[in-house]
mmCIF file of C-alpha atoms and ligand atoms in Angstrom:
data_model
loop_
_atom_site.group_PDB
_atom_site.id
_atom_site.type_symbol
_atom_site.label_atom_id
_atom_site.label_comp_id
_atom_site.label_asym_id
_atom_site.label_seq_id
_atom_site.Cartn_x
_atom_site.Cartn_y
_atom_site.Cartn_z
ATOM 1 C CA MET A 1 134.012 71.605 139.939
ATOM 2 C CA VAL A 2 133.710 75.313 140.055
ATOM 3 C CA THR A 3 136.325 77.719 141.064
ATOM 4 C CA ILE A 4 135.762 81.513 141.932
ATOM 5 C CA ASP A 5 138.947 83.604 142.356
ATOM 6 C CA GLY A 6 139.300 87.160 143.007
ATOM 7 C CA PRO A 7 139.934 90.145 145.374
ATOM 8 C CA GLY A 8 138.195 90.711 148.555
ATOM 9 C CA GLY A 9 134.893 92.122 148.656
ATOM 10 C CA ALA A 10 134.036 91.059 145.070
ATOM 11 C CA GLY A 11 131.091 89.018 146.286
ATOM 12 C CA LYS A 12 132.923 85.498 145.604
ATOM 13 C CA GLY A 13 131.668 83.781 148.778
ATOM 14 C CA THR A 14 127.895 85.035 148.253
ATOM 15 C CA VAL A 15 128.115 83.756 144.803
ATOM 16 C CA ALA A 16 129.867 80.623 145.676
ATOM 17 C CA ALA A 17 127.428 79.846 148.550
ATOM 18 C CA GLY A 18 124.340 80.644 146.338
ATOM 19 C CA LEU A 19 125.534 78.427 143.654
ATOM 20 C CA ALA A 20 126.228 75.445 145.945
ATOM 21 C CA ARG A 21 122.961 75.753 147.373
ATOM 22 C CA ARG A 22 121.104 75.813 143.862
ATOM 23 C CA LEU A 23 123.261 72.952 142.623
ATOM 24 C CA GLY A 24 123.132 70.827 146.047
ATOM 25 C CA TRP A 25 127.047 70.891 145.961
ATOM 26 C CA HIS A 26 129.353 71.712 148.666
ATOM 27 C CA TRP A 27 131.013 74.982 149.269
ATOM 28 C CA LEU A 28 134.794 75.391 150.225
ATOM 29 C CA ASP A 29 135.458 78.957 151.387
ATOM 30 C CA SER A 30 139.244 78.654 151.124
ATOM 31 C CA GLY A 31 139.728 82.070 152.768
ATOM 32 C CA SER A 32 138.434 80.670 155.875
ATOM 33 C CA LEU A 33 141.291 78.229 156.249
ATOM 34 C CA TYR A 34 143.924 81.257 155.970
ATOM 35 C CA ARG A 35 141.717 83.134 158.295
ATOM 36 C CA ALA A 36 141.868 80.413 160.904
ATOM 37 C CA LEU A 37 145.605 79.957 160.690
ATOM 38 C CA GLY A 38 145.962 83.966 160.799
ATOM 39 C CA TRP A 39 143.794 84.102 163.975
ATOM 40 C CA LEU A 40 145.951 81.125 165.488
ATOM 41 C CA ALA A 41 149.245 82.829 164.609
ATOM 42 C CA ALA A 42 147.821 86.275 166.093
ATOM 43 C CA ARG A 43 146.683 84.562 169.443
ATOM 44 C CA GLU A 44 149.955 82.640 169.657
ATOM 45 C CA LYS A 45 152.110 85.437 168.566
ATOM 46 C CA LEU A 46 153.713 83.522 165.970
ATOM 47 C CA PHE A 47 153.752 85.506 162.668
ATOM 48 C CA GLU A 48 157.642 85.715 162.617
ATOM 49 C CA ALA A 49 157.978 82.089 163.547
ATOM 50 C CA PRO A 50 159.988 79.793 161.467
ATOM 51 C CA ASP A 51 158.521 77.629 158.737
ATOM 52 C CA GLU A 52 158.337 74.290 160.745
ATOM 53 C CA THR A 53 156.477 76.183 163.612
ATOM 54 C CA LEU A 54 153.908 77.600 161.063
ATOM 55 C CA ALA A 55 153.503 74.074 159.559
ATOM 56 C CA ASP A 56 152.765 72.509 162.987
ATOM 57 C CA LEU A 57 150.335 75.339 163.492
ATOM 58 C CA ALA A 58 148.533 74.734 160.101
ATOM 59 C CA SER A 59 148.241 71.001 161.158
ATOM 60 C CA ARG A 60 145.864 72.042 163.862
ATOM 61 C CA ILE A 61 143.358 73.597 161.208
ATOM 62 C CA ASN A 62 140.779 71.365 159.740
ATOM 63 C CA VAL A 63 138.007 72.045 157.197
ATOM 64 C CA VAL A 64 134.784 70.219 156.479
ATOM 65 C CA PRO A 65 132.653 71.400 153.457
ATOM 66 C CA ALA A 66 129.049 70.970 154.635
ATOM 67 C CA GLY A 67 126.866 71.685 151.897
ATOM 68 C CA PRO A 68 126.608 75.553 151.119
ATOM 69 C CA ASP A 69 128.665 76.063 154.166
ATOM 70 C CA THR A 70 132.360 75.570 155.170
ATOM 71 C CA HIS A 71 132.977 74.234 158.763
ATOM 72 C CA VAL A 72 136.595 75.434 159.734
ATOM 73 C CA THR A 73 137.914 74.285 163.255
ATOM 74 C CA ALA A 74 141.089 74.979 165.113
ATOM 75 C CA ASP A 75 142.104 72.205 167.562
ATOM 76 C CA GLY A 76 138.516 70.496 166.861
ATOM 77 C CA GLN A 77 136.810 73.838 168.106
ATOM 78 C CA ASP A 78 134.263 75.811 165.812
ATOM 79 C CA ILE A 79 135.946 79.203 165.554
ATOM 80 C CA ARG A 80 134.108 80.800 162.708
ATOM 81 C CA GLU A 81 132.669 83.692 164.890
ATOM 82 C CA TRP A 82 136.271 84.931 165.475
ATOM 83 C CA LEU A 83 137.041 84.853 161.778
ATOM 84 C CA ARG A 84 134.667 87.627 160.391
ATOM 85 C CA GLU A 85 136.443 90.761 161.427
ATOM 86 C CA GLU A 86 138.502 92.601 158.814
ATOM 87 C CA LYS A 87 141.449 92.082 161.185
ATOM 88 C CA ALA A 88 141.274 88.390 160.466
ATOM 89 C CA GLY A 89 141.541 88.908 156.878
ATOM 90 C CA GLU A 90 144.707 91.089 157.381
ATOM 91 C CA TRP A 91 146.123 88.354 159.661
ATOM 92 C CA ALA A 92 145.327 85.616 157.019
ATOM 93 C CA SER A 93 146.948 87.753 154.226
ATOM 94 C CA GLN A 94 150.189 88.078 156.349
ATOM 95 C CA ILE A 95 150.204 84.372 156.848
ATOM 96 C CA ALA A 96 149.235 83.626 153.446
ATOM 97 C CA VAL A 97 152.617 84.667 151.976
ATOM 98 C CA ARG A 98 154.530 81.836 153.814
ATOM 99 C CA PRO A 99 155.232 78.883 151.518
ATOM 100 C CA GLN A 100 155.345 76.170 154.097
ATOM 101 C CA VAL A 101 151.578 77.108 155.074
ATOM 102 C CA ARG A 102 150.478 77.095 151.488
ATOM 103 C CA LYS A 103 152.003 73.695 151.193
ATOM 104 C CA GLN A 104 150.482 72.522 154.199
ATOM 105 C CA LEU A 105 146.883 73.743 153.486
ATOM 106 C CA LEU A 106 146.918 72.430 149.913
ATOM 107 C CA PRO A 107 145.975 68.753 150.434
ATOM 108 C CA LEU A 108 143.559 69.836 153.019
ATOM 109 C CA GLN A 109 141.718 72.007 150.449
ATOM 110 C CA GLN A 110 141.898 69.379 147.489
ATOM 111 C CA ALA A 111 140.212 66.760 149.952
ATOM 112 C CA CYS A 112 137.385 68.638 149.994
ATOM 113 C CA ARG A 113 136.595 67.690 146.238
ATOM 114 C CA ILE A 114 133.851 65.298 147.142
ATOM 115 C CA PRO A 115 130.638 64.269 145.582
ATOM 116 C CA PRO A 116 127.975 65.541 144.212
ATOM 117 C CA GLY A 117 130.464 68.560 143.607
ATOM 118 C CA LEU A 118 132.381 71.620 144.788
ATOM 119 C CA ILE A 119 132.253 75.211 144.396
ATOM 120 C CA THR A 120 135.175 77.028 146.037
ATOM 121 C CA ASP A 121 136.264 80.312 146.215
ATOM 122 C CA GLY A 122 139.640 82.077 147.183
ATOM 123 C CA ARG A 123 142.811 83.644 145.324
ATOM 124 C CA ASP A 124 144.532 80.492 143.780
ATOM 125 C CA MET A 125 141.601 77.910 143.446
ATOM 126 C CA GLY A 126 141.678 77.935 139.790
ATOM 127 C CA THR A 127 145.408 78.624 139.340
ATOM 128 C CA VAL A 128 147.123 76.079 141.778
ATOM 129 C CA VAL A 129 144.591 74.151 144.076
ATOM 130 C CA PHE A 130 142.141 72.884 141.343
ATOM 131 C CA PRO A 131 143.916 73.819 137.887
ATOM 132 C CA ASP A 132 141.701 71.164 136.147
ATOM 133 C CA ALA A 133 138.353 72.551 137.215
ATOM 134 C CA VAL A 134 135.880 72.601 134.474
ATOM 135 C CA LEU A 135 134.711 76.063 135.013
ATOM 136 C CA LYS A 136 136.798 78.817 136.454
ATOM 137 C CA VAL A 137 135.689 82.236 137.176
ATOM 138 C CA TYR A 138 137.651 85.304 138.146
ATOM 139 C CA LEU A 139 135.211 87.770 139.995
ATOM 140 C CA THR A 140 136.143 91.332 140.423
ATOM 141 C CA ALA A 141 134.608 94.802 141.102
ATOM 142 C CA SER A 142 135.546 98.405 141.396
ATOM 143 C CA PRO A 143 137.694 99.121 144.730
ATOM 144 C CA LYS A 144 134.914 101.524 145.769
ATOM 145 C CA SER A 145 132.023 98.871 145.415
ATOM 146 C CA ARG A 146 134.255 96.047 147.084
ATOM 147 C CA ALA A 147 134.622 98.287 150.040
ATOM 148 C CA GLU A 148 131.003 99.186 150.246
ATOM 149 C CA ARG A 149 129.886 95.442 150.034
ATOM 150 C CA ARG A 150 132.451 94.568 152.700
ATOM 151 C CA LEU A 151 130.893 97.328 154.919
ATOM 152 C CA LYS A 152 127.401 96.060 154.308
ATOM 153 C CA GLN A 153 128.520 92.565 155.101
ATOM 154 C CA LEU A 154 130.370 93.527 158.360
ATOM 155 C CA ASN A 155 127.231 95.455 159.322
ATOM 156 C CA ALA A 156 124.940 92.625 158.989
ATOM 157 C CA LEU A 157 127.248 90.562 161.075
ATOM 158 C CA GLY A 158 127.006 93.176 163.580
ATOM 159 C CA VAL A 159 130.643 93.980 163.291
ATOM 160 C CA HIS A 160 131.742 97.766 163.122
ATOM 161 C CA GLY A 161 133.633 99.037 160.142
ATOM 162 C CA ASN A 162 134.422 102.455 158.532
ATOM 163 C CA LEU A 163 134.390 102.936 154.701
ATOM 164 C CA THR A 164 137.602 104.861 154.664
ATOM 165 C CA ASP A 165 139.530 102.488 156.774
ATOM 166 C CA LEU A 166 138.146 99.524 154.867
ATOM 167 C CA THR A 167 139.105 100.772 151.515
ATOM 168 C CA ARG A 168 142.434 101.498 152.767
ATOM 169 C CA GLU A 169 142.861 97.921 154.436
ATOM 170 C CA ILE A 170 141.367 96.123 151.173
ATOM 171 C CA ALA A 171 143.633 97.989 148.751
ATOM 172 C CA ALA A 172 146.772 97.044 151.040
ATOM 173 C CA ARG A 173 145.678 93.426 151.284
ATOM 174 C CA ASP A 174 144.972 93.220 147.513
ATOM 175 C CA GLU A 175 148.572 94.559 146.918
ATOM 176 C CA ARG A 176 149.998 91.921 149.245
ATOM 177 C CA ASP A 177 147.987 89.164 147.447
ATOM 178 C CA ARG A 178 148.953 90.156 144.058
ATOM 179 C CA THR A 179 152.488 90.562 144.611
ATOM 180 C CA ARG A 180 153.452 87.634 146.738
ATOM 181 C CA ALA A 181 155.897 85.290 145.186
ATOM 182 C CA LEU A 182 153.729 82.010 145.624
ATOM 183 C CA SER A 183 150.134 81.734 144.196
ATOM 184 C CA PRO A 184 149.504 85.602 143.769
ATOM 185 C CA LEU A 185 146.002 86.726 143.030
ATOM 186 C CA SER A 186 145.711 86.514 139.298
ATOM 187 C CA PRO A 187 143.190 85.052 136.855
ATOM 188 C CA ALA A 188 143.860 81.627 135.425
ATOM 189 C CA PRO A 189 144.502 81.868 131.651
ATOM 190 C CA ASP A 190 141.351 80.096 131.076
ATOM 191 C CA ALA A 191 139.223 81.910 133.693
ATOM 192 C CA TRP A 192 136.312 83.596 132.581
ATOM 193 C CA VAL A 193 136.498 87.138 134.010
ATOM 194 C CA ILE A 194 133.161 88.855 135.519
ATOM 195 C CA ASP A 195 132.934 92.393 136.707
ATOM 196 C CA SER A 196 130.346 92.510 139.340
ATOM 197 C CA THR A 197 130.467 96.311 140.120
ATOM 198 C CA HIS A 198 126.961 96.750 138.701
ATOM 199 C CA LEU A 199 125.629 93.317 139.199
ATOM 200 C CA SER A 200 123.902 91.803 142.095
ATOM 201 C CA ALA A 201 125.005 88.273 143.438
ATOM 202 C CA GLU A 202 121.921 86.910 142.005
ATOM 203 C CA GLN A 203 122.676 88.128 138.443
ATOM 204 C CA VAL A 204 126.199 86.871 138.790
ATOM 205 C CA ILE A 205 124.943 83.340 139.917
ATOM 206 C CA GLU A 206 122.518 83.552 136.982
ATOM 207 C CA GLN A 207 125.209 84.211 134.580
ATOM 208 C CA ILE A 208 127.352 81.264 135.911
ATOM 209 C CA TRP A 209 124.499 79.053 135.849
ATOM 210 C CA GLU A 210 123.721 79.637 132.297
ATOM 211 C CA ALA A 211 127.198 79.312 131.157
ATOM 212 C CA GLY A 212 127.897 76.016 133.285
ATOM 213 C CA ARG A 213 124.636 74.188 132.227
ATOM 214 C CA CYS A 214 126.305 71.863 130.074
ATOM 215 C CA PHE A 215 128.752 71.032 132.948
ATOM 216 C CA PHE A 216 126.415 70.918 135.873
HETATM 217 O O1 C5P B 1 138.663 85.573 151.056
HETATM 218 P P1 C5P B 1 139.156 86.143 152.333
HETATM 219 O O2 C5P B 1 139.198 87.569 152.577
HETATM 220 O O3 C5P B 1 138.591 85.443 153.602
HETATM 221 O O4 C5P B 1 140.644 85.654 152.455
HETATM 222 C C1 C5P B 1 141.608 86.294 153.518
HETATM 223 C C2 C5P B 1 143.058 86.369 152.989
HETATM 224 O O5 C5P B 1 143.452 84.937 152.892
HETATM 225 C C3 C5P B 1 143.382 86.770 151.517
HETATM 226 O O6 C5P B 1 143.484 88.295 151.584
HETATM 227 C C4 C5P B 1 144.541 86.077 151.287
HETATM 228 O O7 C5P B 1 145.707 86.662 151.738
HETATM 229 C C5 C5P B 1 144.313 84.677 151.931
HETATM 230 N N1 C5P B 1 143.847 83.788 150.845
HETATM 231 C C6 C5P B 1 144.874 82.988 150.017
HETATM 232 N N2 C5P B 1 144.447 81.990 149.235
HETATM 233 C C7 C5P B 1 143.262 81.805 149.215
HETATM 234 C C8 C5P B 1 142.260 82.258 149.997
HETATM 235 C C9 C5P B 1 142.502 83.394 150.813
HETATM 236 O O8 C5P B 1 145.883 83.366 150.104
HETATM 237 N N3 C5P B 1 142.959 80.762 148.421
#
C-alpha cells in the first residue's frame, strides 16, 4: 500500500498510475470520487443541501480500481469524461468540505485495498484513509509549475484552459483544501516529501521505486 498526497498539479496521478503499471498493482484516484460527487451536486443543484441529502447523493457513486486506472460511476454510468475539466475540480473541492460526504466516501475508498496492492493519490490518503500505509509520499511543486502542468494535461485532453485563470483557480482550491476543518491537505508526520518542481514524472517514479524496493 502506497499513498501519494499533495496539492493539485503536483503530478500525483501520473506518478501513481505509472507506479501501479510498473508494480502491476491497482490505482485509486480518490479525487475522481470527489469530482464525481461534485459533478452530481452541480447537475442537481445540491451544493447547499443538508447533510443527509448529500449522503444519499454520495451513495450513488461507486469506484472500482482496475489496474493502473480507476473506474468511477454515478448511478452505474461511466462519467469520467465529465470529470476532466477544471470546473469539476472546483465542484469537488466545494463538496469535499462536507463531513457527511467524507464519512460516506471513506469505506468506499478503503474497500479498494485489494490484492496484489494499491497505490492511491489524493489529499488525505496517508493521514486519514490509509494511515497504516507502508510508504507515504507527499508530492508538491511550485505553484507556477503546477499550473503549467495542469494546463498541459488539459490541452492533451482537448480541454481549453488559460494559465492565469488556472493559477488563480489552483491557489483558491489549495487554500480551501488546506484550511478545511476535516481531513485538511497536509503531509502525514511519517510522509516523505518530494518536491517535483524540477523532476519529471519518470524521475519521481524512479525515486519512489528505489525507496520502496524492500516493501514491493
Ligand atoms: O485530485 P483532484 O484534483 O482530482 O481532486 C479534486 C478535489 O477533490 C480536491 O481539490 C479536493 O478538494 C478533493 N479531494 C479531497 N480528498 C481527496 C481527494 C480529493 O478532498 N482524497
